[in-house]
Tab-separated table of C-alpha atoms and ligand atoms in Angstrom:
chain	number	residue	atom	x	y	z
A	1	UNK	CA	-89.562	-2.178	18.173
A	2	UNK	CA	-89.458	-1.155	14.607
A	3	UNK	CA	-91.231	2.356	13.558
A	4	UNK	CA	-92.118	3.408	9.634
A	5	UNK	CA	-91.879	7.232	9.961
A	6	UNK	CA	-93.513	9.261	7.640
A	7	UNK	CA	-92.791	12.837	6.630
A	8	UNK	CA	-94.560	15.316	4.487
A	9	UNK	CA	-95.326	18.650	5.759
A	10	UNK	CA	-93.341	20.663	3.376
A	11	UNK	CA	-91.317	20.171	0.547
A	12	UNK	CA	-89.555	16.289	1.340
A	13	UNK	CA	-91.690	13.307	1.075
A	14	UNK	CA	-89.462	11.331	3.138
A	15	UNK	CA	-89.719	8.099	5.043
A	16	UNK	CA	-87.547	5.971	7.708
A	17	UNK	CA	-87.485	2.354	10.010
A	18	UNK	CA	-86.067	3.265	12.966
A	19	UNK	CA	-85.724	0.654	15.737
A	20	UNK	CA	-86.406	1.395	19.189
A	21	UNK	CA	-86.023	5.418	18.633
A	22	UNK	CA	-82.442	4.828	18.351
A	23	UNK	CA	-81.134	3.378	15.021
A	24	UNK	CA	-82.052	4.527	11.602
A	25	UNK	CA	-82.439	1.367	9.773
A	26	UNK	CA	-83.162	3.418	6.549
A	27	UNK	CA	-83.820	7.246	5.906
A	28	UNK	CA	-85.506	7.900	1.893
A	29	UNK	CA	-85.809	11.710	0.514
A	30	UNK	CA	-87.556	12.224	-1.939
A	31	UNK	CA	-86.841	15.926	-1.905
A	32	UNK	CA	-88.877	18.700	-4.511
A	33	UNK	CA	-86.656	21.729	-3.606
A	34	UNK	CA	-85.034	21.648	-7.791
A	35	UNK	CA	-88.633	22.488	-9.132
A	36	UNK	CA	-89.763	24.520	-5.801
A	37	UNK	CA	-86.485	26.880	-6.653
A	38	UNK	CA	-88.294	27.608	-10.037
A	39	UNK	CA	-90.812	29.877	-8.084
A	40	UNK	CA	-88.478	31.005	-5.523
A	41	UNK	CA	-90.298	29.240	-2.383
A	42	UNK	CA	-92.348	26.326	-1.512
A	43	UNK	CA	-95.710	25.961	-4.263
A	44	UNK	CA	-98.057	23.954	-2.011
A	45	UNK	CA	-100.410	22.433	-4.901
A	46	UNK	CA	-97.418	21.683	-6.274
A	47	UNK	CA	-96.201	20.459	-3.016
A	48	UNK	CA	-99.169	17.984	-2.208
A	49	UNK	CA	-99.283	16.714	-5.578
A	50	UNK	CA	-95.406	15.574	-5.755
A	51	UNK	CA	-96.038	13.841	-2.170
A	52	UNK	CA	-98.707	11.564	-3.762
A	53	UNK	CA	-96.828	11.287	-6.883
A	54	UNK	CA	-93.503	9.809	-4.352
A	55	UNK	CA	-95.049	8.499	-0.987
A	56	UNK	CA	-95.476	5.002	-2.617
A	57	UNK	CA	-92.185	4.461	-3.740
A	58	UNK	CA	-89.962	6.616	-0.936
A	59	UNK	CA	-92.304	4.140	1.322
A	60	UNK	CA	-90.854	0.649	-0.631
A	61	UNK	CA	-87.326	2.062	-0.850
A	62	UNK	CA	-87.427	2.710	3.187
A	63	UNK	CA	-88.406	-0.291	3.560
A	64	UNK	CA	-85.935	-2.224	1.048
A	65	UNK	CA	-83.020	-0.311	2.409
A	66	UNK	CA	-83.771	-1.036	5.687
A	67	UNK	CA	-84.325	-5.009	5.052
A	68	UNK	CA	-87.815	-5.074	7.012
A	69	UNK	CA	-91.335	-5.985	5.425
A	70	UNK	CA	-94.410	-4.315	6.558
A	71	UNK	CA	-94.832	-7.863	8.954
A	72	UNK	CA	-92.071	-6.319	10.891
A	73	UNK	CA	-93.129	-2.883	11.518
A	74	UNK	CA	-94.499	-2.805	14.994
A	75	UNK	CA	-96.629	0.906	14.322
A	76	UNK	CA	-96.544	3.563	11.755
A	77	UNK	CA	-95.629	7.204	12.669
A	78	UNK	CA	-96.948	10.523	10.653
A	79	UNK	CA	-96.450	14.305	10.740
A	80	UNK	CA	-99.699	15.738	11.150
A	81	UNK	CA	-99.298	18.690	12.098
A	82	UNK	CA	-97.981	21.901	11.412
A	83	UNK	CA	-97.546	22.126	8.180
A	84	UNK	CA	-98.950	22.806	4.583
A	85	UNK	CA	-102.447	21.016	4.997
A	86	UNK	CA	-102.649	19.499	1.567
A	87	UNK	CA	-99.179	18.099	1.793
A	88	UNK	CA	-100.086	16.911	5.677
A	89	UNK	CA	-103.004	15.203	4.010
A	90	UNK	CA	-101.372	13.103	1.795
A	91	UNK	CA	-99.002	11.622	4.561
A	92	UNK	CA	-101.425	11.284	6.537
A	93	UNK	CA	-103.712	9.899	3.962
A	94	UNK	CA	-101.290	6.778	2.998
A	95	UNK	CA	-100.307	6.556	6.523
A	96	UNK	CA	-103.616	5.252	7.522
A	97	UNK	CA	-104.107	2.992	4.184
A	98	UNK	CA	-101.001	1.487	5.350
A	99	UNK	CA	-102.395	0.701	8.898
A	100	UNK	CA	-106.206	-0.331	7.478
A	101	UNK	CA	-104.096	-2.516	5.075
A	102	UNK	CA	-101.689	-4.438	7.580
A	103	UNK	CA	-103.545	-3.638	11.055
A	104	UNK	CA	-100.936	-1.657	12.318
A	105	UNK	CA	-101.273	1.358	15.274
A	106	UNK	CA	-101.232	4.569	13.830
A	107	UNK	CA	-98.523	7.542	15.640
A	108	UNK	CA	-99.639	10.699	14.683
A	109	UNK	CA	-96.598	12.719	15.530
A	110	UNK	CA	-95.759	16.892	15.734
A	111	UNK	CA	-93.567	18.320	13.291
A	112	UNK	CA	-91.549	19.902	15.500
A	113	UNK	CA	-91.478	17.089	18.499
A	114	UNK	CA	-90.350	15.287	15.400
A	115	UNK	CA	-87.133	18.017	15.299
A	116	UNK	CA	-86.089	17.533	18.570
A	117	UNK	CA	-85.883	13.886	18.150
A	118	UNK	CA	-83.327	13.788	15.590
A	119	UNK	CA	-81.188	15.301	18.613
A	120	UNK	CA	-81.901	11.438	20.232
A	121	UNK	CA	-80.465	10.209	17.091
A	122	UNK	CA	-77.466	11.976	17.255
A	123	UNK	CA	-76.997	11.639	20.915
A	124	UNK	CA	-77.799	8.886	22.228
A	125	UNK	CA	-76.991	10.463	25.979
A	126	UNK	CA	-79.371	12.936	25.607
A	127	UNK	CA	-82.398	12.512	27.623
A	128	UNK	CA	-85.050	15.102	28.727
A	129	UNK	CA	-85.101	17.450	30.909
A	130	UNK	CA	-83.129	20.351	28.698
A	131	UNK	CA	-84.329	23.508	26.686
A	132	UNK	CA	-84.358	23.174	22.637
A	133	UNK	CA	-83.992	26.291	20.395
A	134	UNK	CA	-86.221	24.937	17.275
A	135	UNK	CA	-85.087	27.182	13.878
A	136	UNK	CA	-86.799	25.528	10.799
A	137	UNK	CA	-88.021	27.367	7.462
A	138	UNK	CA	-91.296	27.952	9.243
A	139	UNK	CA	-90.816	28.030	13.029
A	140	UNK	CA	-88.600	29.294	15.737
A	141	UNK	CA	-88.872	28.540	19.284
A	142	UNK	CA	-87.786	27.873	22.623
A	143	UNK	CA	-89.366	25.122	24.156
A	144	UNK	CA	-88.700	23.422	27.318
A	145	UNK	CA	-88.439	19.281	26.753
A	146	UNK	CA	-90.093	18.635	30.257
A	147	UNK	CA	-89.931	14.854	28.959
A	148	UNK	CA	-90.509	13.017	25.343
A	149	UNK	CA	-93.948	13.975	24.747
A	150	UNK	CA	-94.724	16.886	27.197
A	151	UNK	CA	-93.556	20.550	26.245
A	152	UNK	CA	-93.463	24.166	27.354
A	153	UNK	CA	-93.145	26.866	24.673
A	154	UNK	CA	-91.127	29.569	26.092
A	155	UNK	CA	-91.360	32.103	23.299
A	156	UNK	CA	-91.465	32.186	19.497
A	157	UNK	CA	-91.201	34.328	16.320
A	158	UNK	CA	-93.697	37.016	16.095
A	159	UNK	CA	-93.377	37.233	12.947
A	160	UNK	CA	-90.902	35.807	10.082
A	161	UNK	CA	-89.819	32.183	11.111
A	162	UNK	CA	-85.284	31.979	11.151
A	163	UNK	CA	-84.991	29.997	8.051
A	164	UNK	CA	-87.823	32.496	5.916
A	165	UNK	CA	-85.783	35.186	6.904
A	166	UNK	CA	-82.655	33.047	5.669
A	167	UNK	CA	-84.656	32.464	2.530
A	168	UNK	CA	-85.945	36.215	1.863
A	169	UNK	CA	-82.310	37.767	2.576
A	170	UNK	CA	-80.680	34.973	-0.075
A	171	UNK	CA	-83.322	35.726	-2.461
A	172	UNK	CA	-83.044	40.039	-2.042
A	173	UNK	CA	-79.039	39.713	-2.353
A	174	UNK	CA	-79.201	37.128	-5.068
A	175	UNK	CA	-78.719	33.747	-3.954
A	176	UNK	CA	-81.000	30.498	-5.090
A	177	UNK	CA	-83.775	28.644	-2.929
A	178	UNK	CA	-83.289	27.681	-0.087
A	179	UNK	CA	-80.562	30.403	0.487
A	180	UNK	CA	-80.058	29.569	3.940
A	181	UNK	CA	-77.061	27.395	3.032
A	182	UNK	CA	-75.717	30.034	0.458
A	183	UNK	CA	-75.775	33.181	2.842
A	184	UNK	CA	-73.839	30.488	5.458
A	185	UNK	CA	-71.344	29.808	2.880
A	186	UNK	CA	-71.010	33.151	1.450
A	187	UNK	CA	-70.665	34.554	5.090
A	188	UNK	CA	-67.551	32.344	5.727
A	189	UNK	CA	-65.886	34.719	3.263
A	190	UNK	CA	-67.343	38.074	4.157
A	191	UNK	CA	-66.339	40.400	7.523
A	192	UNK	CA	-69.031	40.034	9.863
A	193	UNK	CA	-68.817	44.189	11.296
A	194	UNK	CA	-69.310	44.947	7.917
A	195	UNK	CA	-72.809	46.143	8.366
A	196	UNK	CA	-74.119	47.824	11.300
A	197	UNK	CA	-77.549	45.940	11.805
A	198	UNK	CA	-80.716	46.067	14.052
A	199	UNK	CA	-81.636	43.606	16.470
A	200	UNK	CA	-85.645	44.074	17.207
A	201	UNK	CA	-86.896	43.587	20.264
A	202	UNK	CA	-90.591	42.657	21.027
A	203	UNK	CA	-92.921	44.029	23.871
A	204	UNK	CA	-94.144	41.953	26.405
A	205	UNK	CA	-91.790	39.133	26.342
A	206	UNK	CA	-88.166	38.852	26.374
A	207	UNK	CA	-88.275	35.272	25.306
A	208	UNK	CA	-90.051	35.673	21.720
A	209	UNK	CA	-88.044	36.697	18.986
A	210	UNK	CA	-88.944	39.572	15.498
A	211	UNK	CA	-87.371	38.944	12.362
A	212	UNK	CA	-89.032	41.149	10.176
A	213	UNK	CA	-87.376	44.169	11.024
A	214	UNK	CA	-83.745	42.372	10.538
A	215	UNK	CA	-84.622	41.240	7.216
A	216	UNK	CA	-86.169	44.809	5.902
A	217	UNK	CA	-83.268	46.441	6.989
A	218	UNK	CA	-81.243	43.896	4.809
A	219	UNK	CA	-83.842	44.789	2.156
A	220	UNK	CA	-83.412	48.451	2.606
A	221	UNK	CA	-79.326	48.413	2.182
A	222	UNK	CA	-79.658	46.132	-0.916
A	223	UNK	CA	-82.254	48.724	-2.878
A	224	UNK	CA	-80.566	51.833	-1.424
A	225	UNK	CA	-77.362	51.068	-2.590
A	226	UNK	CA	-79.098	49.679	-6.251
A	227	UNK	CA	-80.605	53.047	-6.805
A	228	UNK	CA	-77.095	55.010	-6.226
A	229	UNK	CA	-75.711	52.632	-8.429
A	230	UNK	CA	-73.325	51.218	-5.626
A	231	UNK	CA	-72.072	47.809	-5.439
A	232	UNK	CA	-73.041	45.807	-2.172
A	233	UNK	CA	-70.201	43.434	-0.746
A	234	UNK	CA	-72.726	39.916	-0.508
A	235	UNK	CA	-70.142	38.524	1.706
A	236	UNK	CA	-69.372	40.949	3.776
A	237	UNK	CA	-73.877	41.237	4.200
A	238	UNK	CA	-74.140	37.895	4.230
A	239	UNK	CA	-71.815	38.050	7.185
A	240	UNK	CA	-73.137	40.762	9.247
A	241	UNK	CA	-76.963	39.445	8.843
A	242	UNK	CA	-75.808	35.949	10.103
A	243	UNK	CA	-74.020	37.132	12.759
A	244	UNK	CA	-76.936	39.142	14.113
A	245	UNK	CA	-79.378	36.623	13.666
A	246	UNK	CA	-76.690	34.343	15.987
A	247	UNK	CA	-76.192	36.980	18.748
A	248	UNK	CA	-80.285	37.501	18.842
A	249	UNK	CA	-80.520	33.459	18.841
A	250	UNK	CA	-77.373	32.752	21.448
A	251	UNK	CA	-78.820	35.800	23.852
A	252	UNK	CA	-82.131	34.631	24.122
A	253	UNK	CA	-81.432	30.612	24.704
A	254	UNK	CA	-78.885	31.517	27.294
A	255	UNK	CA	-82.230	34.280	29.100
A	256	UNK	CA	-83.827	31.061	28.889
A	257	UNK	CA	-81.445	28.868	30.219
A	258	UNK	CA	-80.924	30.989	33.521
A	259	UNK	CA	-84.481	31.875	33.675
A	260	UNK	CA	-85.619	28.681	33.929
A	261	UNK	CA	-82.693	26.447	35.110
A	262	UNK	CA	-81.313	24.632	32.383
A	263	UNK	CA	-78.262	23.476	31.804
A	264	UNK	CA	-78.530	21.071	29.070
A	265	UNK	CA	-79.554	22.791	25.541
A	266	UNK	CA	-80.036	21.670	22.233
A	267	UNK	CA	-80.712	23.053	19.047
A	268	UNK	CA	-82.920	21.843	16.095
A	269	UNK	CA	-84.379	22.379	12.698
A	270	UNK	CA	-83.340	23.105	9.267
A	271	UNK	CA	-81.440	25.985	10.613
A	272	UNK	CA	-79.936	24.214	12.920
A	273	UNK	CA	-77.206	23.000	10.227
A	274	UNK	CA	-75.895	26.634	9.868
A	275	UNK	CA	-72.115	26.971	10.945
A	276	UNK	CA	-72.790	30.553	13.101
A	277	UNK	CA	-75.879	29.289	14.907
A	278	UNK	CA	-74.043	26.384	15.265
A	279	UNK	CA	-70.676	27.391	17.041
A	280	UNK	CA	-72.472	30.510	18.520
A	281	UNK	CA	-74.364	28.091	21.103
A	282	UNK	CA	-71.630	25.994	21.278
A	283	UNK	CA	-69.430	28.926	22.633
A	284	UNK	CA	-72.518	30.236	24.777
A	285	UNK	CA	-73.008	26.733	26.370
A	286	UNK	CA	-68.946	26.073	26.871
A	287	UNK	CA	-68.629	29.641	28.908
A	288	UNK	CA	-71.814	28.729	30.879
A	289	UNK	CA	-70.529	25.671	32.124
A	290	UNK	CA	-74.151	23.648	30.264
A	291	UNK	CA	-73.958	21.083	27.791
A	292	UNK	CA	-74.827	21.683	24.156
A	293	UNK	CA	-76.683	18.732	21.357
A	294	UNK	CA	-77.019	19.464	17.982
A	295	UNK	CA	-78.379	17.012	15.824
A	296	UNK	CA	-75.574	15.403	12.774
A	297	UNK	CA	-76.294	17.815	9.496
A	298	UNK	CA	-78.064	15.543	7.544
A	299	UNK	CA	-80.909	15.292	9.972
A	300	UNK	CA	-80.987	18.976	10.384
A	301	UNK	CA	-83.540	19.110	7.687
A	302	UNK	CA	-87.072	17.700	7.001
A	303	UNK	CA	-86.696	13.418	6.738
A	304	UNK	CA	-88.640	10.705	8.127
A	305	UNK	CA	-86.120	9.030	10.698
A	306	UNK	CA	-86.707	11.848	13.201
A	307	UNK	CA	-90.512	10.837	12.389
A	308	UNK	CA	-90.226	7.787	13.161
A	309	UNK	CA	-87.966	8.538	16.654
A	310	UNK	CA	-90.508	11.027	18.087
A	311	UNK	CA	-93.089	8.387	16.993
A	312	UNK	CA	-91.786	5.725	19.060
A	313	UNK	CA	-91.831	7.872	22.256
A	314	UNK	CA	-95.481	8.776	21.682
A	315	UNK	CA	-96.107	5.250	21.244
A	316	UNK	CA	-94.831	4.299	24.270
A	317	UNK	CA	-96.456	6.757	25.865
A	318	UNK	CA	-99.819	5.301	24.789
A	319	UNK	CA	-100.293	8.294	22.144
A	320	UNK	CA	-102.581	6.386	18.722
A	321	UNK	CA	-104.865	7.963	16.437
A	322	UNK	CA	-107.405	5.949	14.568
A	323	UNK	CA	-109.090	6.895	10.675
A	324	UNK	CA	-109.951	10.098	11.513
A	325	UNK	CA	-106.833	11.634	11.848
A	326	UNK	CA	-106.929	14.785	9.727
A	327	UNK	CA	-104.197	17.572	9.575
A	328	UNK	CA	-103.666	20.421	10.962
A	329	UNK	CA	-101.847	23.818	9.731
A	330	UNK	CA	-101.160	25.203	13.175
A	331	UNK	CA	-100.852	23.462	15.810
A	332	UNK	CA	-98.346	24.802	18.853
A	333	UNK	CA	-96.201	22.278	20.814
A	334	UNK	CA	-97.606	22.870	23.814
A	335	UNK	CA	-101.604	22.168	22.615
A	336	UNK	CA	-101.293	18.974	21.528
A	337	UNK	CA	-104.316	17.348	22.136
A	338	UNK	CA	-104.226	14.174	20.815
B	401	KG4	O1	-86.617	22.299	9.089
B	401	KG4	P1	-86.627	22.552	7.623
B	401	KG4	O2	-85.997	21.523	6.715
B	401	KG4	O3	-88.075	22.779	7.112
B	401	KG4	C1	-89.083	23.320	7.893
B	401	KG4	O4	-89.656	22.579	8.746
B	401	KG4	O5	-89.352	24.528	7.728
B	401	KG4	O6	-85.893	23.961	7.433
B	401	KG4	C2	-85.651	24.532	6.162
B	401	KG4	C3	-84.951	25.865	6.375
B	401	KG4	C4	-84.853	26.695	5.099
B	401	KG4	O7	-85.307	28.006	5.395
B	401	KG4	C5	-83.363	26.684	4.788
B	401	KG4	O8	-82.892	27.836	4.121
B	401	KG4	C6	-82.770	26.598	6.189
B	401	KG4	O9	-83.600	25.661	6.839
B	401	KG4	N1	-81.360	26.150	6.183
B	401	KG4	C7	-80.336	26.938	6.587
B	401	KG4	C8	-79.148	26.192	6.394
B	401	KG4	N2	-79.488	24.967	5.872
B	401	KG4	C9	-80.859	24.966	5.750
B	401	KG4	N3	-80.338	28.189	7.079
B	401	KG4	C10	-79.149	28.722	7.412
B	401	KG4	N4	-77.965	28.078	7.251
B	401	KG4	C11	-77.912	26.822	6.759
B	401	KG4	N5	-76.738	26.190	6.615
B	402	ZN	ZN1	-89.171	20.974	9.378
């Protein structure tokens, strides 16, 4: 069974065939991040009207590099929720012009169901039950996979998402967006006790995470040490902020774990691809005896492949939307009501 998975939530129009939730036939990016990094974060006018500008032709070469027609797609698959609405829309939008057009079932899938799947990709062992740590730009979770298309979230950010913290420390000590991948690359150089930083804890639920505090405190050091005219070591900040943000990550999946019995645990999301978080739940999972997934780094990020996986479980599962789909900004994992 062949699925046409479409992505555009954020800042990637991207599209995919996948066949049978297992092999990526084809995987287009169209990605806007080079005029995004002009304003220093995601512009979502500018957003939706790049999407409309590249879902037509991300959508041929998808199909070209894959070697299918539309004849042989057996349903289409689309993000439609959470994400930027007007950038949702436009997905969604072509999605079901594409399914009036060729009478084909429309998928609509979640974002971050969408996430976990590219762990399925990777892996082709993996199979539910197991806990997933979700760290995108504009979510971070715990969720328990109970099975492909039922979820339980466990806890969440109360505040800044992983990846905009990433972003807002990269941008305070001078790096480019997305700065996720330069504060990971910087940090490989800098000493990681350099900087004695604070790891906030939330009331009322030892399974939801704060970020806001971590990244102020980076803040705070960067414009202290501008006004006394002293020079801040980026590597050696870059360092200690990723390493806290690991230990806060790696403690809290492994509360889960026990708490609730898992032993298999993935990880997922743009942040997924960073080296710390990375080998941090690696080394957490190898002492605790559970096995670990992380999805291959090029379907870490946003793309339509992991669309088009999660889409083929929900279509199996009987999951279709007809024309009036619409999108939705927020929408957690575990109130999926379609
Ligand atoms: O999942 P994603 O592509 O988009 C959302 O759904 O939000 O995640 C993008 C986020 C950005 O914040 C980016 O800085 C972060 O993932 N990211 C990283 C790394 N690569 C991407 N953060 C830390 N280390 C990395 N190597
Ligand atoms: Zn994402």
């Amino acid at each position: 069974m062949k699925i046409l998975g479409i992505e555009s939530s954020c800042d990637e129009t991207a599209c995919s065939v996948v066949e049978d939730g297992k092999i990526i036939l084809s995987n287009a990016v169209a990605s806007q991040i080079d005029e995004h990094r002009l304003y220093g974060g995601v512009v979502p006018e500018i957003a939706s009207r790049r999407h409309a500008e590249n879902i037509t032709a991300t959508t041929k070469k998808a199909l070209l590099d894959s070697g299918t027609k539309l004849k042989d797609i057996d349903a289409v698959a689309v993000t439609y929720a959470p994400g930027l609405i007007g950038a949702l829309l436009v997905g969604i939008s072509f999605a079901k012009g594409l399914c009036l057009a060729n009478n084909l079932p429309l998928v609509p899938v979640h974002h971050i169901a969408g996430h976990m799947s590219a762990n399925y990709l990777t892996h082709p062992n993996l199979k539910p039950p197991y806990l997933c740590l979700v760290v995108s730009g504009g979510h971070s979770h715990i969720i328990e996979v109970l099975d492909y298309t039922k979820f339980h979230l466990v806890g969440r950010t109360r505040d800044d998402a992983v990846g905009e913290c990433f972003d807002k420390v990269a941008r305070t000590i001078g790096f480019e967006y997305p700065g996720g991948k330069h504060i990971d690359a910087a940090a490989q150089l800098g000493d990681p006790t350099a900087y004695k930083l604070p790891k906030p804890k939330v009331d009322g639920s030892e399974f939801d995470f704060s970020f806001s505090g971590l990244k102020t405190a980076v803040i705070n050091i960067v414009h202290n040490a501008k006004q006394k005219g002293i020079d801040i070591d980026v590597n050696n900040l870059a360092a200690s902020f990723q390493k806290t943000v690991t230990d806060i990550l790696v403690e809290k999946t492994q509360l889960a774990a026990k708490t609730f019995g898992y032993n298999k645990i993935a990880v997922a999301g743009g942040v997924s691809a960073n080296s710390s978080v990375r080998k941090g739940l690696e080394d957490m999972c190898r002492e605790n005896n559970f096995e670990f997934f992380a999805p291959k780094l090029e379907l870490c990020g946003d793309n339509g492949a992991m669309i088009a996986c999660q889409g083929y479980y929900d279509f199996i599962s009987g999951k279709r939307a007809d024309l009036s789909l619409n999108g939705i900004a927020t929408l957690p994992i575990d109130k999926i009501s379609i």
